[in-house]
Amino acid sequence: NAGVTQTPKFRILKIGQSMTLQCAQDMNHNYMYWYRQDPGMGLKLIYYSVGAGITDKGEVPNGYNVSRSTTEDFPLRLELAAPSQTSVYFCASQEGLSYEQYFGPGTRLTVT
Amino acid sequence: GQNIDQPTEMTATEGAIVQINCTYQTSGFNGLFWYQQHAGEAPTFLSYNVLDGLEEKGRFSSFLSRSKGYSYLLLKELQMKDSASYLCAPAAGNNRKLIWGLGTSLAVNP
């Protein structure tokens, strides 16, 4: 199993550009999460999904969108990138009977 | 509301024992996780306590007191590679979300 994979690993965006951060898991987990982590700070939940076709907002959803058309994939869309979105983005998945979350390696995004 | 409190930074010496404390206030408590995060890397699972008491796993142990809203992570025989952030994360509510603390940055010195 590859676990949770994220692409790209690094990206530099200009202000106003858009991009999609990809996340995929091959563990057949129902629950998936997107977090951002700013330097020296904790994980902030952006969006989460409890299954294909179902998504909900976390603590910091503004400026982002998600979709969950399959169990495996949970892409995060940034529209009109802003410098405040410079961060490390982690995707995680969780099996339905457990609370343990498995993390992808992260995407380091810089918006200039 | 939901609140997690753990020390921001700790230092210890290689070979020593260190205890990282965490106090929390959450509704619908369903256990507590500890994760380790090395600089520039993703968090990785260390332990999960749902019942009161001590869970031991090699050099790492974790303790939980539900009535006191308190947990600690005990690291024995510290190694340089244990230098990392340690994240306390209670599981709360029916939506299976973890509530993440800011983490404790542990520096292990030779």
PDB file of C-alpha atoms in Angstrom:
ATOM      1  CA  ASN A   1       0.000   0.000   0.000  1.00  0.00           C
ATOM      2  CA  ALA A   2       1.197   3.485  -0.840  1.00  0.00           C
ATOM      3  CA  GLY A   3      -0.868   4.942   2.007  1.00  0.00           C
ATOM      4  CA  VAL A   4      -1.691   8.635   1.547  1.00  0.00           C
ATOM      5  CA  THR A   5      -0.005  10.368  -1.370  1.00  0.00           C
ATOM      6  CA  GLN A   6       0.066  14.074  -2.141  1.00  0.00           C
ATOM      7  CA  THR A   7       1.173  15.984  -5.203  1.00  0.00           C
ATOM      8  CA  PRO A   8       2.942  18.250  -5.806  1.00  0.00           C
ATOM      9  CA  LYS A   9       5.565  18.291  -3.018  1.00  0.00           C
ATOM     10  CA  PHE A  10       6.433  21.941  -3.610  1.00  0.00           C
ATOM     11  CA  ARG A  11       4.775  24.755  -5.521  1.00  0.00           C
ATOM     12  CA  ILE A  12       5.246  28.486  -5.937  1.00  0.00           C
ATOM     13  CA  LEU A  13       2.189  30.452  -7.028  1.00  0.00           C
ATOM     14  CA  LYS A  14       1.742  34.058  -7.949  1.00  0.00           C
ATOM     15  CA  ILE A  15      -0.993  36.083  -6.284  1.00  0.00           C
ATOM     16  CA  GLY A  16      -4.303  35.473  -8.020  1.00  0.00           C
ATOM     17  CA  GLN A  17      -3.355  32.143  -9.587  1.00  0.00           C
ATOM     18  CA  SER A  18      -5.303  28.971  -8.923  1.00  0.00           C
ATOM     19  CA  MET A  19      -4.207  25.409  -8.357  1.00  0.00           C
ATOM     20  CA  THR A  20      -5.365  22.021  -7.144  1.00  0.00           C
ATOM     21  CA  LEU A  21      -3.533  20.043  -4.502  1.00  0.00           C
ATOM     22  CA  GLN A  22      -4.002  16.337  -5.088  1.00  0.00           C
ATOM     23  CA  CYS A  23      -4.517  13.744  -2.355  1.00  0.00           C
ATOM     24  CA  ALA A  24      -5.141  10.036  -2.786  1.00  0.00           C
ATOM     25  CA  GLN A  25      -5.310   7.072  -0.422  1.00  0.00           C
ATOM     26  CA  ASP A  26      -5.418   3.364  -1.173  1.00  0.00           C
ATOM     27  CA  MET A  27      -6.598   2.129   2.238  1.00  0.00           C
ATOM     28  CA  ASN A  28     -10.322   2.399   1.442  1.00  0.00           C
ATOM     29  CA  HIS A  29     -10.757   4.930   4.258  1.00  0.00           C
ATOM     30  CA  ASN A  30     -14.043   6.788   4.392  1.00  0.00           C
ATOM     31  CA  TYR A  31     -12.798   9.838   6.261  1.00  0.00           C
ATOM     32  CA  MET A  32     -10.371  12.302   4.708  1.00  0.00           C
ATOM     33  CA  TYR A  33      -9.059  15.660   5.909  1.00  0.00           C
ATOM     34  CA  TRP A  34      -7.162  18.679   4.668  1.00  0.00           C
ATOM     35  CA  TYR A  35      -5.022  20.624   7.130  1.00  0.00           C
ATOM     36  CA  ARG A  36      -2.711  23.569   6.846  1.00  0.00           C
ATOM     37  CA  GLN A  37       0.225  24.137   9.159  1.00  0.00           C
ATOM     38  CA  ASP A  38       1.942  27.484   9.381  1.00  0.00           C
ATOM     39  CA  PRO A  39       5.494  27.686  10.802  1.00  0.00           C
ATOM     40  CA  GLY A  40       5.522  27.011  14.544  1.00  0.00           C
ATOM     41  CA  MET A  41       1.772  26.550  14.623  1.00  0.00           C
ATOM     42  CA  GLY A  42      -0.629  23.681  15.035  1.00  0.00           C
ATOM     43  CA  LEU A  43      -2.678  21.902  12.417  1.00  0.00           C
ATOM     44  CA  LYS A  44      -5.736  23.808  11.248  1.00  0.00           C
ATOM     45  CA  LEU A  45      -8.565  21.858   9.629  1.00  0.00           C
ATOM     46  CA  ILE A  46      -9.618  23.288   6.263  1.00  0.00           C
ATOM     47  CA  TYR A  47     -12.172  20.763   4.994  1.00  0.00           C
ATOM     48  CA  TYR A  48     -13.065  17.169   5.680  1.00  0.00           C
ATOM     49  CA  SER A  49     -15.105  14.402   4.096  1.00  0.00           C
ATOM     50  CA  VAL A  50     -16.896  11.448   5.667  1.00  0.00           C
ATOM     51  CA  GLY A  51     -17.336   9.622   2.377  1.00  0.00           C
ATOM     52  CA  ALA A  52     -17.669  10.021  -1.367  1.00  0.00           C
ATOM     53  CA  GLY A  53     -19.989  12.903  -2.198  1.00  0.00           C
ATOM     54  CA  ILE A  54     -19.967  14.345   1.332  1.00  0.00           C
ATOM     55  CA  THR A  55     -17.754  17.238   2.406  1.00  0.00           C
ATOM     56  CA  ASP A  56     -17.890  19.814   5.176  1.00  0.00           C
ATOM     57  CA  LYS A  57     -16.027  22.904   6.316  1.00  0.00           C
ATOM     58  CA  GLY A  58     -13.400  22.886   9.033  1.00  0.00           C
ATOM     59  CA  GLU A  59     -11.962  25.812  10.980  1.00  0.00           C
ATOM     60  CA  VAL A  60     -10.361  27.749   8.088  1.00  0.00           C
ATOM     61  CA  PRO A  61     -12.250  27.011   4.813  1.00  0.00           C
ATOM     62  CA  ASN A  62     -12.192  30.486   3.249  1.00  0.00           C
ATOM     63  CA  GLY A  63     -10.321  30.590  -0.045  1.00  0.00           C
ATOM     64  CA  TYR A  64     -10.493  26.829  -0.576  1.00  0.00           C
ATOM     65  CA  ASN A  65     -12.836  24.293  -2.119  1.00  0.00           C
ATOM     66  CA  VAL A  66     -12.929  20.503  -2.118  1.00  0.00           C
ATOM     67  CA  SER A  67     -14.695  17.665  -3.859  1.00  0.00           C
ATOM     68  CA  ARG A  68     -14.920  13.957  -3.124  1.00  0.00           C
ATOM     69  CA  SER A  69     -16.156  12.057  -6.159  1.00  0.00           C
ATOM     70  CA  THR A  70     -14.435   8.794  -5.195  1.00  0.00           C
ATOM     71  CA  THR A  71     -13.363   7.151  -1.938  1.00  0.00           C
ATOM     72  CA  GLU A  72      -9.714   7.385  -3.005  1.00  0.00           C
ATOM     73  CA  ASP A  73      -9.327  11.033  -4.013  1.00  0.00           C
ATOM     74  CA  PHE A  74      -9.848  14.284  -2.135  1.00  0.00           C
ATOM     75  CA  PRO A  75      -8.436  17.269  -4.070  1.00  0.00           C
ATOM     76  CA  LEU A  76      -8.151  20.740  -2.536  1.00  0.00           C
ATOM     77  CA  ARG A  77      -8.685  23.708  -4.831  1.00  0.00           C
ATOM     78  CA  LEU A  78      -7.200  27.141  -4.198  1.00  0.00           C
ATOM     79  CA  GLU A  79      -8.889  29.929  -6.113  1.00  0.00           C
ATOM     80  CA  LEU A  80      -7.228  33.370  -6.366  1.00  0.00           C
ATOM     81  CA  ALA A  81      -4.161  32.494  -4.289  1.00  0.00           C
ATOM     82  CA  ALA A  82      -3.144  35.003  -1.613  1.00  0.00           C
ATOM     83  CA  PRO A  83       0.101  35.340   0.408  1.00  0.00           C
ATOM     84  CA  SER A  84      -1.857  34.271   3.518  1.00  0.00           C
ATOM     85  CA  GLN A  85      -2.210  30.837   1.928  1.00  0.00           C
ATOM     86  CA  THR A  86       1.537  30.247   2.081  1.00  0.00           C
ATOM     87  CA  SER A  87       1.724  27.157   4.247  1.00  0.00           C
ATOM     88  CA  VAL A  88       2.331  23.419   4.377  1.00  0.00           C
ATOM     89  CA  TYR A  89      -0.764  21.451   3.452  1.00  0.00           C
ATOM     90  CA  PHE A  90      -1.326  17.961   4.808  1.00  0.00           C
ATOM     91  CA  CYS A  91      -3.939  15.486   3.696  1.00  0.00           C
ATOM     92  CA  ALA A  92      -4.958  12.698   6.076  1.00  0.00           C
ATOM     93  CA  SER A  93      -7.261   9.716   5.992  1.00  0.00           C
ATOM     94  CA  GLN A  94      -8.990   7.732   8.703  1.00  0.00           C
ATOM     95  CA  GLU A  95     -10.691   4.380   8.812  1.00  0.00           C
ATOM     96  CA  GLY A  96     -14.312   4.566   9.939  1.00  0.00           C
ATOM     97  CA  LEU A  97     -14.012   2.520  13.137  1.00  0.00           C
ATOM     98  CA  SER A  98     -10.905   4.269  14.439  1.00  0.00           C
ATOM     99  CA  TYR A  99      -9.822   7.820  15.141  1.00  0.00           C
ATOM    100  CA  GLU A 100      -6.225   7.268  14.000  1.00  0.00           C
ATOM    101  CA  GLN A 101      -5.299   9.527  11.114  1.00  0.00           C
ATOM    102  CA  TYR A 102      -2.698   8.676   8.476  1.00  0.00           C
ATOM    103  CA  PHE A 103      -0.945  11.629   6.908  1.00  0.00           C
ATOM    104  CA  GLY A 104       0.458  12.272   3.483  1.00  0.00           C
ATOM    105  CA  PRO A 105       3.946  13.829   3.150  1.00  0.00           C
ATOM    106  CA  GLY A 106       2.602  17.339   2.637  1.00  0.00           C
ATOM    107  CA  THR A 107       2.661  20.035  -0.037  1.00  0.00           C
ATOM    108  CA  ARG A 108       4.753  23.131   0.618  1.00  0.00           C
ATOM    109  CA  LEU A 109       3.053  26.093  -1.040  1.00  0.00           C
ATOM    110  CA  THR A 110       4.450  29.602  -1.369  1.00  0.00           C
ATOM    111  CA  VAL A 111       2.322  32.435  -2.741  1.00  0.00           C
ATOM    112  CA  THR A 112       4.260  35.533  -3.800  1.00  0.00           C
TER     113      THR A 112
ATOM    114  CA  GLY B   1     -15.317  25.128  24.277  1.00  0.00           C
ATOM    115  CA  GLN B   2     -12.362  22.982  23.346  1.00  0.00           C
ATOM    116  CA  ASN B   3      -8.898  23.707  24.653  1.00  0.00           C
ATOM    117  CA  ILE B   4      -5.560  21.921  24.731  1.00  0.00           C
ATOM    118  CA  ASP B   5      -2.587  23.011  26.787  1.00  0.00           C
ATOM    119  CA  GLN B   6       0.933  21.600  26.495  1.00  0.00           C
ATOM    120  CA  PRO B   7       4.360  23.194  27.011  1.00  0.00           C
ATOM    121  CA  THR B   8       5.757  24.968  23.982  1.00  0.00           C
ATOM    122  CA  GLU B   9       9.335  23.780  24.332  1.00  0.00           C
ATOM    123  CA  MET B  10      11.353  21.290  26.367  1.00  0.00           C
ATOM    124  CA  THR B  11      14.981  20.261  26.384  1.00  0.00           C
ATOM    125  CA  ALA B  12      16.525  17.054  27.670  1.00  0.00           C
ATOM    126  CA  THR B  13      19.771  15.142  27.553  1.00  0.00           C
ATOM    127  CA  GLU B  14      20.471  12.036  25.521  1.00  0.00           C
ATOM    128  CA  GLY B  15      19.801   8.920  27.606  1.00  0.00           C
ATOM    129  CA  ALA B  16      17.486  10.726  30.037  1.00  0.00           C
ATOM    130  CA  ILE B  17      13.722  10.472  30.613  1.00  0.00           C
ATOM    131  CA  VAL B  18      11.307  13.270  29.719  1.00  0.00           C
ATOM    132  CA  GLN B  19       7.586  13.673  30.425  1.00  0.00           C
ATOM    133  CA  ILE B  20       5.432  15.876  28.197  1.00  0.00           C
ATOM    134  CA  ASN B  21       2.154  16.891  29.816  1.00  0.00           C
ATOM    135  CA  CYS B  22      -1.114  17.750  28.130  1.00  0.00           C
ATOM    136  CA  THR B  23      -4.340  19.037  29.638  1.00  0.00           C
ATOM    137  CA  TYR B  24      -7.484  19.272  27.588  1.00  0.00           C
ATOM    138  CA  GLN B  25     -11.099  20.317  27.677  1.00  0.00           C
ATOM    139  CA  THR B  26     -13.352  18.803  25.039  1.00  0.00           C
ATOM    140  CA  SER B  27     -16.938  17.706  24.665  1.00  0.00           C
ATOM    141  CA  GLY B  28     -17.766  14.160  23.633  1.00  0.00           C
ATOM    142  CA  PHE B  29     -14.318  12.810  24.503  1.00  0.00           C
ATOM    143  CA  ASN B  30     -13.362   9.595  22.685  1.00  0.00           C
ATOM    144  CA  GLY B  31      -9.751   9.086  23.635  1.00  0.00           C
ATOM    145  CA  LEU B  32      -6.447  10.875  23.181  1.00  0.00           C
ATOM    146  CA  PHE B  33      -3.709  10.540  20.585  1.00  0.00           C
ATOM    147  CA  TRP B  34      -0.060  11.467  20.674  1.00  0.00           C
ATOM    148  CA  TYR B  35       1.696  12.111  17.374  1.00  0.00           C
ATOM    149  CA  GLN B  36       5.338  12.827  16.627  1.00  0.00           C
ATOM    150  CA  GLN B  37       6.318  15.351  13.978  1.00  0.00           C
ATOM    151  CA  HIS B  38       9.906  15.836  12.844  1.00  0.00           C
ATOM    152  CA  ALA B  39      10.754  19.178  11.296  1.00  0.00           C
ATOM    153  CA  GLY B  40       9.572  19.334   7.705  1.00  0.00           C
ATOM    154  CA  GLU B  41       7.709  16.053   7.904  1.00  0.00           C
ATOM    155  CA  ALA B  42       4.159  14.828   8.441  1.00  0.00           C
ATOM    156  CA  PRO B  43       2.856  13.789  11.871  1.00  0.00           C
ATOM    157  CA  THR B  44       3.140  10.089  12.653  1.00  0.00           C
ATOM    158  CA  PHE B  45       1.099   8.101  15.170  1.00  0.00           C
ATOM    159  CA  LEU B  46       2.684   7.290  18.531  1.00  0.00           C
ATOM    160  CA  SER B  47      -0.084   6.236  20.908  1.00  0.00           C
ATOM    161  CA  TYR B  48      -3.795   6.179  21.640  1.00  0.00           C
ATOM    162  CA  ASN B  49      -5.411   6.054  25.094  1.00  0.00           C
ATOM    163  CA  VAL B  50      -9.140   5.646  25.518  1.00  0.00           C
ATOM    164  CA  LEU B  51      -9.184   4.199  29.061  1.00  0.00           C
ATOM    165  CA  ASP B  52      -7.521   5.597  32.170  1.00  0.00           C
ATOM    166  CA  GLY B  53      -4.047   4.315  32.852  1.00  0.00           C
ATOM    167  CA  LEU B  54      -0.665   3.788  31.316  1.00  0.00           C
ATOM    168  CA  GLU B  55       0.002   2.308  27.876  1.00  0.00           C
ATOM    169  CA  GLU B  56       3.583   1.237  27.274  1.00  0.00           C
ATOM    170  CA  LYS B  57       5.143   0.747  23.865  1.00  0.00           C
ATOM    171  CA  GLY B  58       8.883   0.305  23.888  1.00  0.00           C
ATOM    172  CA  ARG B  59      10.650   3.491  24.961  1.00  0.00           C
ATOM    173  CA  PHE B  60       7.402   5.472  24.804  1.00  0.00           C
ATOM    174  CA  SER B  61       4.526   5.353  27.282  1.00  0.00           C
ATOM    175  CA  SER B  62       1.339   7.369  27.442  1.00  0.00           C
ATOM    176  CA  PHE B  63      -0.951   7.999  30.392  1.00  0.00           C
ATOM    177  CA  LEU B  64      -4.536   9.200  30.515  1.00  0.00           C
ATOM    178  CA  SER B  65      -6.804  10.442  33.287  1.00  0.00           C
ATOM    179  CA  ARG B  66     -10.236  11.180  31.826  1.00  0.00           C
ATOM    180  CA  SER B  67     -11.611  12.644  35.041  1.00  0.00           C
ATOM    181  CA  LYS B  68      -8.755  15.168  35.232  1.00  0.00           C
ATOM    182  CA  GLY B  69      -8.563  15.902  31.496  1.00  0.00           C
ATOM    183  CA  TYR B  70      -4.883  15.063  31.650  1.00  0.00           C
ATOM    184  CA  SER B  71      -2.426  12.998  29.671  1.00  0.00           C
ATOM    185  CA  TYR B  72       1.311  12.667  29.475  1.00  0.00           C
ATOM    186  CA  LEU B  73       3.807  11.132  27.098  1.00  0.00           C
ATOM    187  CA  LEU B  74       6.882   9.578  28.692  1.00  0.00           C
ATOM    188  CA  LEU B  75      10.000   9.080  26.610  1.00  0.00           C
ATOM    189  CA  LYS B  76      12.770   6.938  28.079  1.00  0.00           C
ATOM    190  CA  GLU B  77      16.386   6.457  27.030  1.00  0.00           C
ATOM    191  CA  LEU B  78      16.225   9.558  24.899  1.00  0.00           C
ATOM    192  CA  GLN B  79      17.995   9.511  21.569  1.00  0.00           C
ATOM    193  CA  MET B  80      18.974  12.395  19.336  1.00  0.00           C
ATOM    194  CA  LYS B  81      16.382  11.261  16.804  1.00  0.00           C
ATOM    195  CA  ASP B  82      13.647  11.945  19.390  1.00  0.00           C
ATOM    196  CA  SER B  83      14.152  15.680  18.770  1.00  0.00           C
ATOM    197  CA  ALA B  84      10.760  16.569  17.285  1.00  0.00           C
ATOM    198  CA  SER B  85       7.409  18.118  18.062  1.00  0.00           C
ATOM    199  CA  TYR B  86       4.959  16.021  20.063  1.00  0.00           C
ATOM    200  CA  LEU B  87       1.296  16.708  19.376  1.00  0.00           C
ATOM    201  CA  CYS B  88      -1.466  15.984  21.875  1.00  0.00           C
ATOM    202  CA  ALA B  89      -4.783  15.379  20.075  1.00  0.00           C
ATOM    203  CA  PRO B  90      -8.029  14.453  21.829  1.00  0.00           C
ATOM    204  CA  ALA B  91     -10.671  12.730  19.735  1.00  0.00           C
ATOM    205  CA  ALA B  92     -14.012  14.381  20.316  1.00  0.00           C
ATOM    206  CA  GLY B  93     -17.539  14.292  19.070  1.00  0.00           C
ATOM    207  CA  ASN B  94     -19.415  12.119  16.637  1.00  0.00           C
ATOM    208  CA  ASN B  95     -17.743  13.467  13.516  1.00  0.00           C
ATOM    209  CA  ARG B  96     -14.457  11.674  14.229  1.00  0.00           C
ATOM    210  CA  LYS B  97     -12.302  14.783  14.194  1.00  0.00           C
ATOM    211  CA  LEU B  98      -9.127  15.165  16.214  1.00  0.00           C
ATOM    212  CA  ILE B  99      -8.539  18.395  18.105  1.00  0.00           C
ATOM    213  CA  TRP B 100      -4.902  19.365  17.654  1.00  0.00           C
ATOM    214  CA  GLY B 101      -2.749  21.165  20.189  1.00  0.00           C
ATOM    215  CA  LEU B 102       0.155  23.400  19.158  1.00  0.00           C
ATOM    216  CA  GLY B 103       2.637  20.694  20.099  1.00  0.00           C
ATOM    217  CA  THR B 104       5.699  20.553  22.329  1.00  0.00           C
ATOM    218  CA  SER B 105       9.045  21.014  20.622  1.00  0.00           C
ATOM    219  CA  LEU B 106      11.547  18.674  22.273  1.00  0.00           C
ATOM    220  CA  ALA B 107      15.267  19.201  21.797  1.00  0.00           C
ATOM    221  CA  VAL B 108      17.530  16.331  22.841  1.00  0.00           C
ATOM    222  CA  ASN B 109      21.084  17.440  23.518  1.00  0.00           C
ATOM    223  CA  PRO B 110      24.179  15.216  23.615  1.00  0.00           C
TER     224      PRO B 110
END
